[in-house]
Amino acid sequence: MGDQVSGTDGTAQGAFPGMPLPLYSASPSRLLAWLDCPRRYRMQYLDRPRPATRPPRAHTSVGVATHHALRDWWDLPDEVRTAAAGPELVRTSWIDVGFRDPDQSATWLATVQAEVTAYLGGLDPRHPPVGLERTVAFRTRTIALTGRVDRLDDRGGELVVVDYKTSRRASTTDEARTSLPMALYAAAVWKMFRRRCVRVELHHVPTGTVAAHTHTDESLTRKVAEAESIARDARAADAQFREIGVASSLFPPHVSSLCAWCDYRAHCPEGQQVGPERSGWAALERAEASGASLASGDTS
Ligand code: SF4
């Protein structure tokens, strides 16, 4: 095909007329990264070699350990799959990275052990999920989407997408309703399992609360169209990046309070104006200061 020049819509000029555009391959995280900050998107997904990121933060360690413990619980033999298994599962999953000091790590280990144990107490161990950390995918004429569902339940014949949340603040039904990733997961499950899937749930592990939403066929269709619209913009930007690299103006920094938490801040002069950078354990300290016994992934 020789050298090609990309148009502003991501088309490859010089391609045969009528040739379909390549699908934009993405996860929900990639789509949201594009919306949040095109500069960060570029560094995370396009720049090669990828710029070095800052070390992982403690609230990320807490979130990962919680997810692993809740996943591994289902692998236990029936006779020991009880809430009492929670503390040991958290202990073996614990990631001692990002904390201020060993005391803070130990304090949060105990906190998360208690939260996970309480959450497990509300589950029926005889009713395993249909999927755990299940990869789901679907394609449209624009996008090839791939994602991973924390848990997929079958509730009396109805498939339900469950996402675990470990932030300081409990999730809201509005967040469940508007979440683009959750809607895309439901659409992907529907396609893969050939069974209608419209209910999505955010399970806030620290409080055991559930924020749920039941989509309609129309609302899921709107969310897929939203993803396609984002994908078209990102695909066009990707194409220009392939042509002119960092000279592209399609990746401006979106400076906000989130810059204080950005993993790529060291490479972003504009974002460094928002300061100071948050420490690896800052989110946990905010939770401690508020009196919440919660792990925090909430960086807003
Ligand atoms: S520091 Fe802020 S503006 Fe810069 S890449 Fe990160 S989020 Fe974007």
Coordinates of C-alpha atoms and ligand atoms in Angstrom, one line a residue:
M1 CA 0.0 0.0 0.0
G2 CA 3.0 2.3 0.4
D3 CA 3.1 5.4 2.5
Q4 CA -0.2 6.7 3.6
V5 CA -1.4 9.9 5.0
S6 CA -4.1 9.9 7.6
G7 CA -7.1 12.3 7.2
T8 CA -8.5 14.1 10.2
D9 CA -11.1 11.4 10.6
G10 CA -8.4 8.7 10.9
T11 CA -8.9 7.5 7.4
A12 CA -5.8 6.4 5.5
Q13 CA -5.6 8.6 2.5
G14 CA -4.5 6.5 -0.5
A15 CA -6.6 3.6 0.7
F16 CA -9.2 2.3 -1.8
P17 CA -12.4 4.4 -1.8
G18 CA -15.0 2.7 0.2
M19 CA -12.5 0.6 2.2
P20 CA -13.9 0.3 5.7
L21 CA -12.0 2.1 8.4
P22 CA -10.1 -0.1 10.8
L23 CA -11.8 -0.9 14.0
Y24 CA -10.6 1.1 17.0
S25 CA -9.5 -1.5 19.6
A26 CA -10.0 -0.2 23.1
S27 CA -11.0 -1.0 26.7
P28 CA -13.4 1.2 28.6
S29 CA -10.3 2.6 30.5
R30 CA -8.7 3.7 27.3
L31 CA -11.9 5.5 26.2
L32 CA -12.2 7.3 29.5
A33 CA -8.5 8.2 29.4
W34 CA -9.1 9.9 26.2
L35 CA -12.0 11.9 27.6
D36 CA -10.2 12.7 30.9
C37 CA -6.9 14.0 29.4
P38 CA -5.7 13.5 25.8
R39 CA -2.1 14.2 26.9
R40 CA -2.2 11.4 29.5
Y41 CA -3.9 9.2 26.9
R42 CA -1.0 9.8 24.5
M43 CA 1.6 9.0 27.1
Q44 CA -0.2 5.9 28.3
Y45 CA -1.2 4.4 25.0
L46 CA 0.8 5.9 22.2
D47 CA 4.2 7.1 23.2
R48 CA 7.0 4.5 22.8
P49 CA 8.9 3.9 24.8
R50 CA 6.2 4.7 27.3
P51 CA 7.2 7.3 29.8
A52 CA 8.0 6.0 33.2
T53 CA 5.1 6.2 35.7
R54 CA 5.4 7.1 39.4
P55 CA 5.4 4.1 41.8
P56 CA 2.0 2.6 42.7
R57 CA 0.0 4.3 45.4
A58 CA -1.2 2.7 48.6
H59 CA -4.9 3.0 47.7
T60 CA -4.2 1.1 44.5
S61 CA -2.5 -1.7 46.6
V62 CA -5.6 -1.8 48.8
G63 CA -7.9 -2.0 45.8
V64 CA -6.0 -4.8 44.1
A65 CA -5.7 -6.8 47.3
T66 CA -9.4 -6.5 47.9
H67 CA -10.3 -7.6 44.4
H68 CA -7.9 -10.6 44.6
A69 CA -9.3 -11.8 47.9
L70 CA -12.9 -11.6 46.7
R71 CA -11.9 -13.5 43.6
D72 CA -9.9 -16.2 45.4
W73 CA -12.7 -16.9 47.9
W74 CA -14.6 -18.7 45.2
D75 CA -11.7 -21.1 44.6
L76 CA -11.9 -22.3 48.2
P77 CA -13.3 -25.8 48.9
D78 CA -17.0 -25.7 49.9
E79 CA -16.3 -26.5 53.5
V80 CA -14.1 -23.5 54.1
R81 CA -15.7 -21.0 51.8
T82 CA -17.1 -18.9 54.6
A83 CA -16.7 -15.3 55.7
A84 CA -14.1 -16.5 58.2
A85 CA -11.7 -17.1 55.4
G86 CA -11.6 -13.4 54.6
P87 CA -8.8 -12.3 56.8
E88 CA -6.3 -14.9 55.5
L89 CA -7.3 -14.3 51.9
V90 CA -6.6 -10.6 52.3
R91 CA -3.3 -11.3 54.1
T92 CA -2.0 -13.5 51.3
S93 CA -3.2 -10.9 48.7
W94 CA -1.7 -7.9 50.5
I95 CA 0.6 -5.7 48.5
D96 CA 2.8 -3.8 50.8
V97 CA 3.5 -1.0 48.3
G98 CA 2.9 2.8 48.5
F99 CA 2.2 3.1 52.3
R100 CA 3.8 5.7 54.5
D101 CA 5.4 3.2 56.8
P102 CA 4.8 -0.4 58.1
D103 CA 2.4 0.8 60.7
Q104 CA 0.1 2.3 58.1
S105 CA 0.2 -0.8 56.0
A106 CA -0.6 -3.0 59.0
T107 CA -3.5 -0.7 60.0
W108 CA -5.0 -0.8 56.6
L109 CA -4.5 -4.6 56.3
A110 CA -6.6 -5.0 59.4
T111 CA -9.2 -2.6 58.1
V112 CA -9.5 -4.3 54.7
Q113 CA -9.6 -7.7 56.4
A114 CA -12.6 -6.6 58.4
E115 CA -14.3 -5.0 55.4
V116 CA -13.9 -8.1 53.2
T117 CA -15.0 -10.4 55.9
A118 CA -18.2 -8.4 56.4
Y119 CA -18.8 -8.3 52.7
L120 CA -18.3 -12.1 52.3
G121 CA -20.8 -12.6 55.1
G122 CA -23.5 -11.3 52.7
L123 CA -22.7 -13.7 49.9
D124 CA -24.2 -17.2 49.3
P125 CA -21.2 -19.5 49.0
R126 CA -23.4 -22.2 47.4
H127 CA -24.2 -19.9 44.5
P128 CA -21.0 -19.2 42.6
P129 CA -20.9 -16.5 39.9
V130 CA -21.0 -17.3 36.2
G131 CA -17.7 -15.4 35.8
L132 CA -14.9 -13.9 37.9
E133 CA -12.5 -11.3 36.3
R134 CA -14.1 -12.5 33.1
T135 CA -12.8 -10.9 29.8
V136 CA -15.7 -9.8 27.7
A137 CA -15.7 -8.2 24.3
F138 CA -17.8 -7.1 21.4
R139 CA -17.5 -5.4 18.1
T140 CA -19.5 -2.8 16.2
R141 CA -18.7 -1.2 12.9
T142 CA -16.5 1.3 14.7
I143 CA -15.0 -0.3 17.8
A144 CA -13.6 -3.6 19.0
L145 CA -14.1 -3.3 22.7
T146 CA -12.5 -5.6 25.4
G147 CA -12.9 -5.3 29.1
R148 CA -12.9 -7.4 32.3
V149 CA -15.8 -7.8 34.6
D150 CA -15.1 -8.3 38.3
R151 CA -18.0 -10.6 38.7
L152 CA -20.9 -11.9 36.6
D153 CA -23.9 -13.2 38.5
D154 CA -26.8 -15.3 37.4
R155 CA -29.8 -14.3 39.5
G156 CA -32.6 -16.5 38.6
G157 CA -31.8 -16.5 35.0
E158 CA -30.9 -12.8 34.8
L159 CA -27.2 -11.9 34.2
V160 CA -25.9 -9.1 36.4
V161 CA -22.6 -7.3 36.0
V162 CA -20.9 -6.6 39.4
D163 CA -18.0 -4.2 39.9
Y164 CA -16.2 -4.0 43.2
K165 CA -15.5 -0.5 44.5
T166 CA -13.0 0.3 47.3
S167 CA -13.0 4.1 47.3
R168 CA -13.6 6.1 50.4
R169 CA -17.0 7.2 49.3
A170 CA -19.9 4.8 48.6
S171 CA -21.1 4.6 45.0
T172 CA -24.4 6.2 44.0
T173 CA -27.2 4.9 41.8
D174 CA -26.5 7.8 39.5
E175 CA -22.9 6.5 39.0
A176 CA -24.3 3.1 38.2
R177 CA -26.7 4.6 35.7
T178 CA -24.2 6.8 34.0
S179 CA -21.1 4.5 34.1
L180 CA -19.9 4.0 30.5
P181 CA -17.7 1.0 31.4
M182 CA -20.6 -0.8 33.2
A183 CA -22.9 -0.3 30.3
L184 CA -20.3 -1.6 27.8
Y185 CA -19.7 -4.6 30.0
A186 CA -23.4 -5.4 30.0
A187 CA -23.6 -5.0 26.2
A188 CA -20.5 -7.3 25.8
V189 CA -22.0 -9.9 28.1
W190 CA -25.3 -9.8 26.2
K191 CA -23.5 -10.4 22.9
M192 CA -21.2 -13.1 24.3
F193 CA -23.7 -15.1 26.2
R194 CA -26.6 -14.4 23.8
R195 CA -28.7 -13.5 26.8
R196 CA -30.2 -10.2 27.7
C197 CA -28.0 -8.4 30.3
V198 CA -29.1 -4.9 31.5
R199 CA -28.5 -4.8 35.2
V200 CA -25.3 -3.3 36.5
E201 CA -24.2 -3.1 40.2
L202 CA -21.4 -1.2 42.0
H203 CA -20.6 -3.1 45.2
H204 CA -18.9 -0.8 47.7
V205 CA -16.9 -3.3 49.7
P206 CA -16.0 -1.0 52.6
T207 CA -19.7 -0.4 53.5
G208 CA -21.3 -3.4 51.8
T209 CA -23.7 -1.1 50.0
V210 CA -24.8 -1.7 46.4
A211 CA -25.6 1.0 43.8
A212 CA -27.6 -0.6 41.0
H213 CA -29.1 0.4 37.7
T214 CA -31.2 -1.5 35.2
H215 CA -30.7 -0.3 31.7
T216 CA -33.2 -0.4 29.0
D217 CA -32.3 -1.7 25.5
E218 CA -32.4 2.0 24.4
S219 CA -30.1 3.2 27.2
L220 CA -27.5 0.5 26.4
T221 CA -27.7 1.3 22.7
R222 CA -27.0 5.0 23.6
K223 CA -24.0 4.0 25.7
V224 CA -22.6 2.0 22.8
A225 CA -23.1 4.9 20.5
E226 CA -21.3 7.1 23.0
A227 CA -18.4 4.7 23.0
E228 CA -18.3 4.8 19.2
S229 CA -18.3 8.6 19.2
I230 CA -15.3 8.7 21.6
A231 CA -13.6 6.0 19.5
R232 CA -13.9 7.9 16.3
D233 CA -12.2 11.0 17.9
A234 CA -9.5 8.9 19.5
R235 CA -8.9 6.9 16.2
A236 CA -8.4 10.2 14.3
A237 CA -6.0 11.4 17.0
D238 CA -4.1 8.1 16.9
A239 CA -3.8 8.3 13.1
Q240 CA -2.3 11.8 13.3
F241 CA 0.1 10.7 16.0
R242 CA 1.3 8.0 13.7
E243 CA 2.1 10.6 11.1
I244 CA 3.6 13.4 13.1
G245 CA 4.1 12.1 16.6
V246 CA 4.2 14.5 19.5
A247 CA 3.9 17.5 17.2
S248 CA 0.2 16.7 17.0
S249 CA -2.1 19.3 18.6
L250 CA -4.8 16.7 19.2
F251 CA -3.4 15.7 22.6
P252 CA -3.7 18.9 24.8
P253 CA -3.3 18.6 28.5
H254 CA -6.6 18.8 30.4
V255 CA -5.4 20.4 33.6
S256 CA -7.5 19.8 36.7
S257 CA -7.2 18.8 40.3
L258 CA -6.6 15.3 39.2
C259 CA -3.1 16.3 38.0
A260 CA -1.9 16.1 41.6
W261 CA -2.5 12.4 41.3
C262 CA -1.5 11.7 37.7
D263 CA 1.0 8.9 37.1
Y264 CA 2.5 10.9 34.2
R265 CA 2.8 14.2 35.9
A266 CA 6.6 14.1 35.9
H267 CA 6.4 14.4 32.1
C268 CA 3.8 17.1 31.9
P269 CA 4.9 20.7 32.7
E270 CA 1.3 22.0 32.6
G271 CA 0.1 19.4 35.1
Q272 CA 3.0 20.2 37.4
Q273 CA 1.4 23.7 37.9
V274 CA -1.3 21.9 39.9
G275 CA 0.5 21.1 43.1
P276 CA 1.8 19.7 45.1
E277 CA 1.9 16.2 43.9
R278 CA 0.1 13.8 46.2
S279 CA 2.1 11.3 48.2
G280 CA 1.6 7.6 47.6
W281 CA -0.5 7.3 50.8
A282 CA -2.3 10.6 50.6
A283 CA -5.7 9.1 49.7
L284 CA -5.5 6.8 52.8
E285 CA -4.6 9.7 55.0
R286 CA -7.6 11.6 53.8
A287 CA -9.8 8.6 54.7
E288 CA -8.1 8.5 58.1
A289 CA -8.7 12.2 58.7
S290 CA -12.3 11.9 57.8
G291 CA -12.8 9.1 60.2
A292 CA -13.8 6.7 57.5
S293 CA -12.7 3.2 58.0
L294 CA -12.4 2.9 54.3
A295 CA -9.8 2.3 51.7
S296 CA -9.7 5.2 49.2
G297 CA -9.4 5.1 45.5
D298 CA -11.3 8.4 45.5
T299 CA -8.8 11.0 44.4
S300 CA -11.2 13.8 43.6
Ligands
SF4_1 S1 -0.6 15.9 34.8 FE1 -2.7 16.5 34.3 S2 -2.6 17.5 32.3 FE2 -0.7 16.4 32.6 S3 -1.1 14.4 31.7 FE3 -1.6 14.2 33.8 S4 -3.8 14.6 33.9 FE4 -3.1 15.3 31.9

